[in-house]
Short mmCIF file of N, CA and C in Angstrom, two decimals:
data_model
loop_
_atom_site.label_atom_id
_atom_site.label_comp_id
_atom_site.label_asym_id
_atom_site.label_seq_id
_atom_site.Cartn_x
_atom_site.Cartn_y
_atom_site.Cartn_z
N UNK H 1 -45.92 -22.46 -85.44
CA UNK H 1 -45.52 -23.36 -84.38
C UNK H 1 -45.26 -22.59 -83.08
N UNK H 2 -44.54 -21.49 -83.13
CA UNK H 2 -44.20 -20.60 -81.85
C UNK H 2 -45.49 -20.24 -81.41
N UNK H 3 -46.88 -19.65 -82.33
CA UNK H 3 -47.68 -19.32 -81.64
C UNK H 3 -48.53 -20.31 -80.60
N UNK H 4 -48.07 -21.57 -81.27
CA UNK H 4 -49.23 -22.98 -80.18
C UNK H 4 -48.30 -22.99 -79.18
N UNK H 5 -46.73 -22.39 -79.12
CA UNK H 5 -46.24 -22.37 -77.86
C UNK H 5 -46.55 -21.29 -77.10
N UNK H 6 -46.52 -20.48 -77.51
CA UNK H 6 -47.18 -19.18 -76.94
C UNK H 6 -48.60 -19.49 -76.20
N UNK H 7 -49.51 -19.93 -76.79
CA UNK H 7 -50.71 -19.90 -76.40
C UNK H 7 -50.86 -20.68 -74.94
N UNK H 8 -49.49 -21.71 -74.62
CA UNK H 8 -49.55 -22.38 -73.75
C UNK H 8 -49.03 -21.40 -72.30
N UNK H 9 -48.57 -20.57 -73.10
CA UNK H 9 -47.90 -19.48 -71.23
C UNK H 9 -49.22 -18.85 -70.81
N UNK H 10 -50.26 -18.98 -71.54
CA UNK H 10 -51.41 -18.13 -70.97
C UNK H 10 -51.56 -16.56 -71.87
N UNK H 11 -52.29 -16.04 -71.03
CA UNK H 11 -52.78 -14.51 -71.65
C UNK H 11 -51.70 -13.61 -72.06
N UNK H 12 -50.38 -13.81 -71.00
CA UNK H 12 -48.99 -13.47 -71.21
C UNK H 12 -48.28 -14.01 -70.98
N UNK H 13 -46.86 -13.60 -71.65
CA UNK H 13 -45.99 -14.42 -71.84
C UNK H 13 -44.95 -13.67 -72.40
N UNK H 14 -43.65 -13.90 -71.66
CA UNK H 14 -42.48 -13.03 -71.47
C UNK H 14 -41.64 -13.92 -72.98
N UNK H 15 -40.57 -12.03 -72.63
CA UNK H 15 -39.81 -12.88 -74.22
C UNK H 15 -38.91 -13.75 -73.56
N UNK H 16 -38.43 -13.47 -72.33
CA UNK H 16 -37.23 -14.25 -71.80
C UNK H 16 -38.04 -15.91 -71.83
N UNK H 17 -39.15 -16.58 -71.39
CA UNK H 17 -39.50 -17.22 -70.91
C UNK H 17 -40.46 -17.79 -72.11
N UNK H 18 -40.40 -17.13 -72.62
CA UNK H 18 -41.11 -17.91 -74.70
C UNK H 18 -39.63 -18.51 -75.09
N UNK H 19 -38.50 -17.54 -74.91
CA UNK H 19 -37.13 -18.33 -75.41
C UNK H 19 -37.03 -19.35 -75.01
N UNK H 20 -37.03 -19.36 -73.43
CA UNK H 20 -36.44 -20.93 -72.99
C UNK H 20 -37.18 -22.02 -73.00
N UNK H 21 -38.69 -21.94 -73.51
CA UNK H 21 -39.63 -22.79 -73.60
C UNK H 21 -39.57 -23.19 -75.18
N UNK H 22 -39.29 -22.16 -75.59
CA UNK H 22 -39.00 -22.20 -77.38
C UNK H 22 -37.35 -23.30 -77.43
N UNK H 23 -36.90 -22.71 -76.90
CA UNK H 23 -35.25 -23.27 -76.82
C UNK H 23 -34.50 -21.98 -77.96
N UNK H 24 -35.61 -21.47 -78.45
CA UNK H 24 -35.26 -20.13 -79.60
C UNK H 24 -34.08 -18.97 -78.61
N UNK H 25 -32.80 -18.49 -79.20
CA UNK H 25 -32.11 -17.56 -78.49
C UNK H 25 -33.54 -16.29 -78.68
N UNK H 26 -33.02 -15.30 -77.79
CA UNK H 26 -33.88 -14.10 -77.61
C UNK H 26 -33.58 -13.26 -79.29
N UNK H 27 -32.85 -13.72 -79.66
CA UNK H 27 -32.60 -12.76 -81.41
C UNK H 27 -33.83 -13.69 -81.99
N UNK H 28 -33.42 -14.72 -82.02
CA UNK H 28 -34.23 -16.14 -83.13
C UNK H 28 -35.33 -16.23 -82.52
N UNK H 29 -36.40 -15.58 -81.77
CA UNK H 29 -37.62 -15.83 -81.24
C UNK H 29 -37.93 -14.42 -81.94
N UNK H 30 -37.35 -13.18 -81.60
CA UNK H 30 -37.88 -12.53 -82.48
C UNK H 30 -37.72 -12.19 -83.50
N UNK H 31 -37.16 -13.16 -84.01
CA UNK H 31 -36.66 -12.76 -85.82
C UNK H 31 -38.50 -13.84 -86.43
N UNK H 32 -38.43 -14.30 -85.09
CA UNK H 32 -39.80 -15.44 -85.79
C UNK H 32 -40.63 -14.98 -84.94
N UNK H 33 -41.28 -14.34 -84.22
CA UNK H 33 -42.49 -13.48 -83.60
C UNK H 33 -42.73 -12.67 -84.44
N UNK H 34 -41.69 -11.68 -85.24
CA UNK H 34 -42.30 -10.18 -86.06
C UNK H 34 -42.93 -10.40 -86.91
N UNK H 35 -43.61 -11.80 -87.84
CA UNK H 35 -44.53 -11.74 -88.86
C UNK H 35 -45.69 -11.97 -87.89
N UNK H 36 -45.92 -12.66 -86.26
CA UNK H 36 -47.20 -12.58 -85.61
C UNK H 36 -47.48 -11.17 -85.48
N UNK H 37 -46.37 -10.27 -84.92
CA UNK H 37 -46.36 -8.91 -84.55
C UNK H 37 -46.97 -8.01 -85.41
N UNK H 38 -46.50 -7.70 -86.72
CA UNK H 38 -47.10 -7.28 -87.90
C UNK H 38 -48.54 -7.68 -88.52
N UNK H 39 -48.47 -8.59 -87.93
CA UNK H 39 -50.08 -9.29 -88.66
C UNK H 39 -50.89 -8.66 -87.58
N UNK H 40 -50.73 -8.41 -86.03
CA UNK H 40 -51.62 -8.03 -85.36
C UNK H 40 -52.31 -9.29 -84.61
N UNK H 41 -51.41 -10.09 -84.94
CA UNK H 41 -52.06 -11.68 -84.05
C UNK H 41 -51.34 -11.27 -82.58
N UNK H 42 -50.44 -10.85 -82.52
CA UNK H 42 -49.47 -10.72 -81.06
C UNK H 42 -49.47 -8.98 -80.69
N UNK H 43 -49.43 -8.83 -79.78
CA UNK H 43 -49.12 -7.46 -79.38
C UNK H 43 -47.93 -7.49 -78.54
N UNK H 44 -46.94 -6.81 -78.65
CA UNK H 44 -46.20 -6.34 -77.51
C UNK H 44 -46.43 -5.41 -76.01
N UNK H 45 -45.99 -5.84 -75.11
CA UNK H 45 -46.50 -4.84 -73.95
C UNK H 45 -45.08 -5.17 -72.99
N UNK H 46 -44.38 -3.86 -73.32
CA UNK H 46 -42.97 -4.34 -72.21
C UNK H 46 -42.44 -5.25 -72.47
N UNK H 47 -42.13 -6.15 -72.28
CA UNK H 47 -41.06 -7.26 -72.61
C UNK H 47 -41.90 -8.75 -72.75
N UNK H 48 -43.56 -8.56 -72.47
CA UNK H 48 -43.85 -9.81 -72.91
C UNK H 48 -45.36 -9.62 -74.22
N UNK H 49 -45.36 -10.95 -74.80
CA UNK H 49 -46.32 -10.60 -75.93
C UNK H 49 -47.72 -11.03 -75.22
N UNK H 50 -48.71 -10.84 -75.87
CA UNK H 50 -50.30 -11.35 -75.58
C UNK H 50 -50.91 -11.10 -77.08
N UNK H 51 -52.05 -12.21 -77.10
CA UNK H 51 -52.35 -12.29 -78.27
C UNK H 51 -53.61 -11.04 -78.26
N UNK H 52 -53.80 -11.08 -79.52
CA UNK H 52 -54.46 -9.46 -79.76
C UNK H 52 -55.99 -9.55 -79.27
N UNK H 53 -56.41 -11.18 -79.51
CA UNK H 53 -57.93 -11.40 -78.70
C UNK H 53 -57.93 -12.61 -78.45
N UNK H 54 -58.29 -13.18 -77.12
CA UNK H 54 -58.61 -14.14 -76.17
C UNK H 54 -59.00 -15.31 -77.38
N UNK H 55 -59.94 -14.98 -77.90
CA UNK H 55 -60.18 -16.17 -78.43
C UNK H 55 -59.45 -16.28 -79.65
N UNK H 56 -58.37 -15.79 -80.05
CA UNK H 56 -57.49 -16.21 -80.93
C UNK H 56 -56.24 -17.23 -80.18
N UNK H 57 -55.73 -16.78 -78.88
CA UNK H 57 -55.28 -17.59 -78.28
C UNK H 57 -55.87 -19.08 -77.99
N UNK H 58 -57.53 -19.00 -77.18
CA UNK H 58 -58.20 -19.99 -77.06
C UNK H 58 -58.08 -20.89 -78.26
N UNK H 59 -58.66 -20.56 -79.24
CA UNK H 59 -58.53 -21.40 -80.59
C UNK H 59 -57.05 -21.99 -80.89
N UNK H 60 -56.13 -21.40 -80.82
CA UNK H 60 -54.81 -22.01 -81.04
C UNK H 60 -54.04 -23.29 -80.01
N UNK H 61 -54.70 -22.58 -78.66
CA UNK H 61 -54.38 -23.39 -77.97
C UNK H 61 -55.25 -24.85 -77.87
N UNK H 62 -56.86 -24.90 -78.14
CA UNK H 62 -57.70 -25.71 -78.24
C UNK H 62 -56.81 -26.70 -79.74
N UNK H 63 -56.45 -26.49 -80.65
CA UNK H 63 -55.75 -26.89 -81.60
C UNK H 63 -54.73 -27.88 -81.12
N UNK H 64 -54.44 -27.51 -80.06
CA UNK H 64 -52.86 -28.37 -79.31
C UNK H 64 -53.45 -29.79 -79.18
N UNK H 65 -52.71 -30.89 -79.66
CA UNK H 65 -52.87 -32.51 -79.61
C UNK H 65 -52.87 -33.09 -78.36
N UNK H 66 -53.52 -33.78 -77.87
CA UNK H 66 -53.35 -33.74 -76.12
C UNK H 66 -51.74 -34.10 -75.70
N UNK H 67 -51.01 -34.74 -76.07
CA UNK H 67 -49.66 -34.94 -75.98
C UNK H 67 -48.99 -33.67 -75.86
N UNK H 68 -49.35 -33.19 -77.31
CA UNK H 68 -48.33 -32.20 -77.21
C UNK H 68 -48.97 -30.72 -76.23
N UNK H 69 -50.34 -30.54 -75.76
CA UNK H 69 -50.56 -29.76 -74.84
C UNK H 69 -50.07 -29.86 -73.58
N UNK H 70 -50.03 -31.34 -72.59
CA UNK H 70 -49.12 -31.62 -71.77
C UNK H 70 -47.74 -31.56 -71.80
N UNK H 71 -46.91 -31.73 -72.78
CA UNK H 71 -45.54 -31.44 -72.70
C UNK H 71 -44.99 -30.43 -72.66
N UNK H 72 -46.31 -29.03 -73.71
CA UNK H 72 -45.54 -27.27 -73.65
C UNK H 72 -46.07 -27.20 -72.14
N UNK H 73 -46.88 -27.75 -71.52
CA UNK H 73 -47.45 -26.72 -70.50
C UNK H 73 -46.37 -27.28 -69.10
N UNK H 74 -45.63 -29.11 -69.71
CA UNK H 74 -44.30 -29.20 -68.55
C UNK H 74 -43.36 -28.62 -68.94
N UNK H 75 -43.19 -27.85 -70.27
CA UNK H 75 -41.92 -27.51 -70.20
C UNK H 75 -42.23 -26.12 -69.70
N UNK H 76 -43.05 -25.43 -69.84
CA UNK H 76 -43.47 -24.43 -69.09
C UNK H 76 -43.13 -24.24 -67.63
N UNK H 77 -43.42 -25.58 -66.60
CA UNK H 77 -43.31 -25.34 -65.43
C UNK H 77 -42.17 -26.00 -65.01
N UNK H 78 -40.88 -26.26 -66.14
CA UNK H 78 -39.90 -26.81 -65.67
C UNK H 78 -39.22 -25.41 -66.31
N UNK H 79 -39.35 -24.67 -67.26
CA UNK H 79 -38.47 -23.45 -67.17
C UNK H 79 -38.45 -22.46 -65.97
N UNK H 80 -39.60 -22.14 -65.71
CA UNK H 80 -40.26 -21.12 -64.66
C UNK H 80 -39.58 -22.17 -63.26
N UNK H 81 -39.46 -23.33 -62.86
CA UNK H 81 -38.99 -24.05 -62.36
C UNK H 81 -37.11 -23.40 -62.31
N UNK H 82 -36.96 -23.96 -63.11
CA UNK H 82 -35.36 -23.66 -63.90
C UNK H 82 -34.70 -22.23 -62.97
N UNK H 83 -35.90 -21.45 -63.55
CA UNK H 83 -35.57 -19.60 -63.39
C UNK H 83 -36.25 -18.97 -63.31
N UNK H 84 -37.12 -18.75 -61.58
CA UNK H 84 -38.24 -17.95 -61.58
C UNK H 84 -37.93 -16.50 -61.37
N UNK H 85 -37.06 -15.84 -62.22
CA UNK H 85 -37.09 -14.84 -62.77
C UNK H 85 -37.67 -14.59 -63.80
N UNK H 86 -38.06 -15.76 -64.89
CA UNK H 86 -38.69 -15.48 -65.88
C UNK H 86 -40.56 -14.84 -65.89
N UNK H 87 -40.47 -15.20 -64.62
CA UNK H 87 -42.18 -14.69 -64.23
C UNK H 87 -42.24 -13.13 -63.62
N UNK H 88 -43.25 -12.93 -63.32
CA UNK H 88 -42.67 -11.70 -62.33
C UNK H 88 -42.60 -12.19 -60.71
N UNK H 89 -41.87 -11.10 -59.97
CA UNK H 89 -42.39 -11.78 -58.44
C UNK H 89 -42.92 -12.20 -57.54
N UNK H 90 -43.05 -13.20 -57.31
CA UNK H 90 -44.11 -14.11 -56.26
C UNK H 90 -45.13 -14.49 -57.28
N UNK H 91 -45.29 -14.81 -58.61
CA UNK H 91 -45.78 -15.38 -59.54
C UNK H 91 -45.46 -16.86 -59.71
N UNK H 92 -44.08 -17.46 -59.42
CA UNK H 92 -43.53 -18.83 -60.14
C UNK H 92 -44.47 -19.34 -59.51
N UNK H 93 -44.48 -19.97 -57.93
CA UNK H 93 -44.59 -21.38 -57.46
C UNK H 93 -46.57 -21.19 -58.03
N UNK H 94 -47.10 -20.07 -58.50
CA UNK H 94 -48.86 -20.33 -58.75
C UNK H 94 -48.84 -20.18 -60.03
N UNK H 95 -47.60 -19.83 -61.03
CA UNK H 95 -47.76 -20.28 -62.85
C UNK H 95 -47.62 -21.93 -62.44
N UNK H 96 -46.52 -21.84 -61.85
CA UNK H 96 -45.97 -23.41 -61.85
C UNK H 96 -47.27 -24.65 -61.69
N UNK H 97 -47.93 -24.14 -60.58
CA UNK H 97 -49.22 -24.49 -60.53
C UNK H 97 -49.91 -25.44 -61.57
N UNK H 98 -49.87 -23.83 -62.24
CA UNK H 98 -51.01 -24.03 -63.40
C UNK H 98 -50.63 -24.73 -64.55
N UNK H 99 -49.24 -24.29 -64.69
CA UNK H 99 -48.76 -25.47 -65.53
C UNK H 99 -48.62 -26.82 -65.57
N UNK H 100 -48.67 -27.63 -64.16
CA UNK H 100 -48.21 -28.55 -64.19
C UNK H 100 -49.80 -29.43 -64.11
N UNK H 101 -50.64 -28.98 -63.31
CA UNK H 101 -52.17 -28.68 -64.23
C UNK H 101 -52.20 -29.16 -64.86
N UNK H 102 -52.17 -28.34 -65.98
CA UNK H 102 -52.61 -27.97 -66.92
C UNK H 102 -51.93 -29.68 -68.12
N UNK H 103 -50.46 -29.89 -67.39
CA UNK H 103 -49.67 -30.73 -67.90
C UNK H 103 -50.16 -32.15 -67.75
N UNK H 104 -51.37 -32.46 -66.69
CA UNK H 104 -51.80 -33.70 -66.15
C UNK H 104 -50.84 -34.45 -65.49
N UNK H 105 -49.71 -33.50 -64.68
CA UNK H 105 -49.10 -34.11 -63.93
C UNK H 105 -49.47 -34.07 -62.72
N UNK H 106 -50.01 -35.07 -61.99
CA UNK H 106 -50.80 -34.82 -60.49
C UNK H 106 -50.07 -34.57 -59.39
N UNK H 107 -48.80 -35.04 -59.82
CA UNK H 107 -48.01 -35.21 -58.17
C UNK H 107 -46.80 -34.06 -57.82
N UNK H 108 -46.74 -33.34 -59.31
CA UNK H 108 -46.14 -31.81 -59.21
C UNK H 108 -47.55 -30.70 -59.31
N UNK H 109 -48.83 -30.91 -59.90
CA UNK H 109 -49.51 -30.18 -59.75
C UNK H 109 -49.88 -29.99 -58.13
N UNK H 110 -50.23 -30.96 -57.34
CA UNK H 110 -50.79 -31.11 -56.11
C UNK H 110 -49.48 -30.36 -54.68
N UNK H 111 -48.25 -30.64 -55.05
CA UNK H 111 -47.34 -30.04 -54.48
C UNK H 111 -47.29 -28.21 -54.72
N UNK H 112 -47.23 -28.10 -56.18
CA UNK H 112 -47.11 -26.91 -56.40
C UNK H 112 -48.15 -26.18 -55.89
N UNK H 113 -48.92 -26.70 -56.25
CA UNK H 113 -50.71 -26.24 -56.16
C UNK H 113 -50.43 -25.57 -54.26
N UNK H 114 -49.98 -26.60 -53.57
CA UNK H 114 -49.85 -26.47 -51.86
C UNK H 114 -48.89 -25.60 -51.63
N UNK H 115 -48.47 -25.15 -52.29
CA UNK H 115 -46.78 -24.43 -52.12
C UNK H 115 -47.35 -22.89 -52.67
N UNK H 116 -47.97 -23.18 -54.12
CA UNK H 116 -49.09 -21.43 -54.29
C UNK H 116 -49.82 -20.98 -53.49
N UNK H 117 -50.42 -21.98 -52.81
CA UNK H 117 -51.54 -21.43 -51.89
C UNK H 117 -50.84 -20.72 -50.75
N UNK H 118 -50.01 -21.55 -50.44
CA UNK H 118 -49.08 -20.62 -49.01
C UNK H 118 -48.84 -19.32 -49.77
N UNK H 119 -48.41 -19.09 -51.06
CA UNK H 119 -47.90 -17.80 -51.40
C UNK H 119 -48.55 -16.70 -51.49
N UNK H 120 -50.07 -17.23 -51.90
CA UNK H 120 -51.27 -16.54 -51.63
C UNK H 120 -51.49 -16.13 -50.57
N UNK H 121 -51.66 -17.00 -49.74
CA UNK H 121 -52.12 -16.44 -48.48
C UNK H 121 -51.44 -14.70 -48.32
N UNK H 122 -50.01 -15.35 -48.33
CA UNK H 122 -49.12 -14.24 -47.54
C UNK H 122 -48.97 -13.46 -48.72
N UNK H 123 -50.04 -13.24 -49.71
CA UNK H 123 -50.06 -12.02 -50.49
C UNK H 123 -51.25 -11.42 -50.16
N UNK H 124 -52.03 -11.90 -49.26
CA UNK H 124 -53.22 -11.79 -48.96
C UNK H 124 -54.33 -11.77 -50.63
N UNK H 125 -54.01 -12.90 -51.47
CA UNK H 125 -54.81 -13.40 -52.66
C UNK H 125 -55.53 -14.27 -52.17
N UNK H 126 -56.95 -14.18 -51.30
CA UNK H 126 -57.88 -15.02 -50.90
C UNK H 126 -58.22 -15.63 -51.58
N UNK H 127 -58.60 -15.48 -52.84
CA UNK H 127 -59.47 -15.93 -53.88
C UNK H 127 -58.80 -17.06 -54.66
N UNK H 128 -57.57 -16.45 -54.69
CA UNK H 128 -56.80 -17.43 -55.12
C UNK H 128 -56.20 -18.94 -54.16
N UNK H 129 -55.69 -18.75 -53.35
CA UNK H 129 -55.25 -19.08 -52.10
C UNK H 129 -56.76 -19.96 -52.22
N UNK H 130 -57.90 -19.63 -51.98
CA UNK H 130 -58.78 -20.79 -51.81
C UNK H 130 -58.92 -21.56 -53.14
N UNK H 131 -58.47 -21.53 -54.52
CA UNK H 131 -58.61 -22.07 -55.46
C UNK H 131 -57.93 -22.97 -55.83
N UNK H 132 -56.81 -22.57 -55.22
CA UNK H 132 -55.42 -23.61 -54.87
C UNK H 132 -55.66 -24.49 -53.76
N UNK H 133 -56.10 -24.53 -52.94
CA UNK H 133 -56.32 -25.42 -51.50
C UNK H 133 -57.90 -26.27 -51.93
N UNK H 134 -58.64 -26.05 -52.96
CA UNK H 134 -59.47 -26.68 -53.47
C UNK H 134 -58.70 -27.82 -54.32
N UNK H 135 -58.13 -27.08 -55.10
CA UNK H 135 -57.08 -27.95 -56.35
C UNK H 135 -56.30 -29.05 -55.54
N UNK H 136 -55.57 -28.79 -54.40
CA UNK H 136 -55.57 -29.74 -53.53
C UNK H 136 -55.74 -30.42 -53.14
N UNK H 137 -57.28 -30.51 -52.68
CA UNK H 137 -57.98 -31.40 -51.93
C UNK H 137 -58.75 -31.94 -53.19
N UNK H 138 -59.06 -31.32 -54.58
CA UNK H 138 -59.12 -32.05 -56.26
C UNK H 138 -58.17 -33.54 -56.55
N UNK H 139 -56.97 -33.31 -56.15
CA UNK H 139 -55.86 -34.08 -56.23
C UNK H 139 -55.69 -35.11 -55.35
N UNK H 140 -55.91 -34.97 -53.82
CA UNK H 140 -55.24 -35.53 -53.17
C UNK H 140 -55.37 -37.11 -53.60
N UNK H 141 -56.88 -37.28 -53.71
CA UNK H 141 -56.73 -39.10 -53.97
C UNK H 141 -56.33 -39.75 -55.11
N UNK H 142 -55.58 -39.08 -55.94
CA UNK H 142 -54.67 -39.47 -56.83
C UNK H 142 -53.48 -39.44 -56.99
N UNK H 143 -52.79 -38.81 -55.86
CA UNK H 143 -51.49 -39.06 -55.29
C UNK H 143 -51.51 -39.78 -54.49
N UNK H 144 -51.34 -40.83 -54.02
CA UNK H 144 -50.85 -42.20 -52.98
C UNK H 144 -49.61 -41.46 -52.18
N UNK H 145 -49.10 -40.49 -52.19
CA UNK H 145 -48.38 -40.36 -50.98
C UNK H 145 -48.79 -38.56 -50.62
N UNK H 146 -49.66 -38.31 -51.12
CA UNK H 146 -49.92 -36.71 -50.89
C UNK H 146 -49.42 -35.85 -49.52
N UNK H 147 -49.77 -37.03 -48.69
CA UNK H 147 -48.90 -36.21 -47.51
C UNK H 147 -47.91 -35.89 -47.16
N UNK H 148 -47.08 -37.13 -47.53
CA UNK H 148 -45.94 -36.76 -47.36
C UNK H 148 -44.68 -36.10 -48.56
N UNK H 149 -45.97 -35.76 -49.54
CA UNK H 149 -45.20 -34.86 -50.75
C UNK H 149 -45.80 -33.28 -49.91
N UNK H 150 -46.25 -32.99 -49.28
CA UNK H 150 -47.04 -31.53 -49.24
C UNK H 150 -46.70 -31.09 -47.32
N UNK H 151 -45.97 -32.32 -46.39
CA UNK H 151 -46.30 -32.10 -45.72
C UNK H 151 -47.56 -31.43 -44.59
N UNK H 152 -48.49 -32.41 -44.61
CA UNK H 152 -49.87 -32.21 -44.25
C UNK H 152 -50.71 -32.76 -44.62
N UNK H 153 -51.29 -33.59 -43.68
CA UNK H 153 -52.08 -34.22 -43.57
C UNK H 153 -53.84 -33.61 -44.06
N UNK H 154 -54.50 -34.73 -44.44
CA UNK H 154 -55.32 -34.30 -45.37
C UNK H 154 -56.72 -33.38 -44.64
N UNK H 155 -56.82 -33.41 -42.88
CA UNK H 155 -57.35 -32.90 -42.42
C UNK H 155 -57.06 -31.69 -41.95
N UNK H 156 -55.76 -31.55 -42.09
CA UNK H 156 -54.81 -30.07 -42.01
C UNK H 156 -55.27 -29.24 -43.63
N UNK H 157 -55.33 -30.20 -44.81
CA UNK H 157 -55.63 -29.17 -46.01
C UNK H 157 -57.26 -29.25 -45.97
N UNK H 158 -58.11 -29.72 -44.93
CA UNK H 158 -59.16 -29.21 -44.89
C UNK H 158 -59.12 -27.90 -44.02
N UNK H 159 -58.59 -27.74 -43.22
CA UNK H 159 -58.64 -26.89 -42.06
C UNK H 159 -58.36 -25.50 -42.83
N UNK H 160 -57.13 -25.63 -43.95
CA UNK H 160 -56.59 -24.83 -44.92
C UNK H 160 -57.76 -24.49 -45.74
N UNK H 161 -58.61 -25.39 -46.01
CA UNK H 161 -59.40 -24.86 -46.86
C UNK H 161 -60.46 -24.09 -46.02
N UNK H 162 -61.30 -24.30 -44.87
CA UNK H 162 -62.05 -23.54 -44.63
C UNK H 162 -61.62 -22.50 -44.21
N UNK H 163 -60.48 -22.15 -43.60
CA UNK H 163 -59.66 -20.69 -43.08
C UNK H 163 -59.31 -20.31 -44.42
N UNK H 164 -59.21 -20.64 -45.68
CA UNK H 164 -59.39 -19.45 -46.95
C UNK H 164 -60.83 -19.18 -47.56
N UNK H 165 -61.39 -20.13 -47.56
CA UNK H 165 -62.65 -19.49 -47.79
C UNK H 165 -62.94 -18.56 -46.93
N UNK H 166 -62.90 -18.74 -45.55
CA UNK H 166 -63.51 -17.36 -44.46
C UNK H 166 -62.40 -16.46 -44.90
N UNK H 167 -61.26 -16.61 -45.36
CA UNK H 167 -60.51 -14.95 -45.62
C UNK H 167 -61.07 -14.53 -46.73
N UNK H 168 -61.54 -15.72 -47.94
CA UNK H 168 -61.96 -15.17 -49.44
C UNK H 168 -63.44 -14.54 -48.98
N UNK H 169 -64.13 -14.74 -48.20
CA UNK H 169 -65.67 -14.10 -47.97
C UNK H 169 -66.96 -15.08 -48.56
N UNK H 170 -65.86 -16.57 -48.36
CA UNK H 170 -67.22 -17.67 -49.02
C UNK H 170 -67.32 -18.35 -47.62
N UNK H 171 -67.40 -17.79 -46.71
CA UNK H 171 -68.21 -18.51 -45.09
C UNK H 171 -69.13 -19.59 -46.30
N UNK H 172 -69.74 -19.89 -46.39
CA UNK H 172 -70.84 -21.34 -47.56
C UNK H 172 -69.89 -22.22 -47.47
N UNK H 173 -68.99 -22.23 -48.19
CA UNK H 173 -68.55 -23.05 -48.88
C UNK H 173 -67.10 -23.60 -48.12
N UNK H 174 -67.16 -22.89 -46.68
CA UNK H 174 -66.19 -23.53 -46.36
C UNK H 174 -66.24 -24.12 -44.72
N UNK H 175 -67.65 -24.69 -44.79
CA UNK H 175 -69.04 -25.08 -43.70
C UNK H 175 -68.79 -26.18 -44.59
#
């Protein structure tokens, strides 16, 4: 069961932040991680686990019931939400992102999504930063109030989008 939660933080995934998604204390997560650990399904690296190959994660996570894949991936972006210490720095508001994504929630994905991209920018993550301002403008017509959840108007997150593509180096695609 911990591992289909696991599979939902992505490629990694912290012990602090498997606990609070687990609701498991940090003893009781790893008193129940060390038979993944031993088997070689999980690896440790510093303080967070990753599974030992991509597509062992993929498969576990593909396994998740659509219900219950939307609910680990909100409780995901309501812990990281909670305490974005649990991520590393300048990571939350673009996990949060992806979680809420990932969660089929449109009207925290589309906010967050606008809120990563700013973070990008000013990490200078072009690539990203334009993937997020796509995801954006993915969303907008399924939020009925998008603007005034994101502050900005929908010709302002075009403007956003072609000034990251010209920083990402896709001049194409943002013509």
């Amino acid at each position: 069961e911990l591992l289909r939660v696991a599979s939902a933080g992505g490629e990694r995934v912290g012990h602090a932040l498997l606990a609070a998604v687990s609701g498991l204390s940090p003893d009781e997560l790893t008193r129940v991680l060390r038979p993944a650990v031993t088997a070689n399904t999980l690896l440790t690296e510093a303080d967070d686990y990753v599974f030992r190959h991509a597509l062992i994660r993929e498969a576990v996570h593909e396994d998740l019931l659509p219900g219950e894949h939307g609910r680990l991936h909100a409780r995901f972006a309501r812990a990281i939400d909670a305490d974005r210490s649990l991520v590393p720095p300048d990571r939350a508001q673009i996990e949060m992102a992806h979680h809420w994504y990932a969660a089929h929630d449109v009207t925290w994905a589309l906010a967050s999504a606008w809120q990563a991209a700013a973070d990008a920018g000013q990490a200078l993550a072009h690539a990203e930063r334009l993937a997020l301002v796509e995801r954006v403008l993915e969303l907008w017509d399924q939020v009925p109030d998008a603007a005034e959840r994101i502050g900005a108007s929908h010709s302002e997150v075009l403007e956003e989008a072609v000034e990251a593509a010209y920083d990402a180096g896709e001049v194409e695609r943002g013509t």
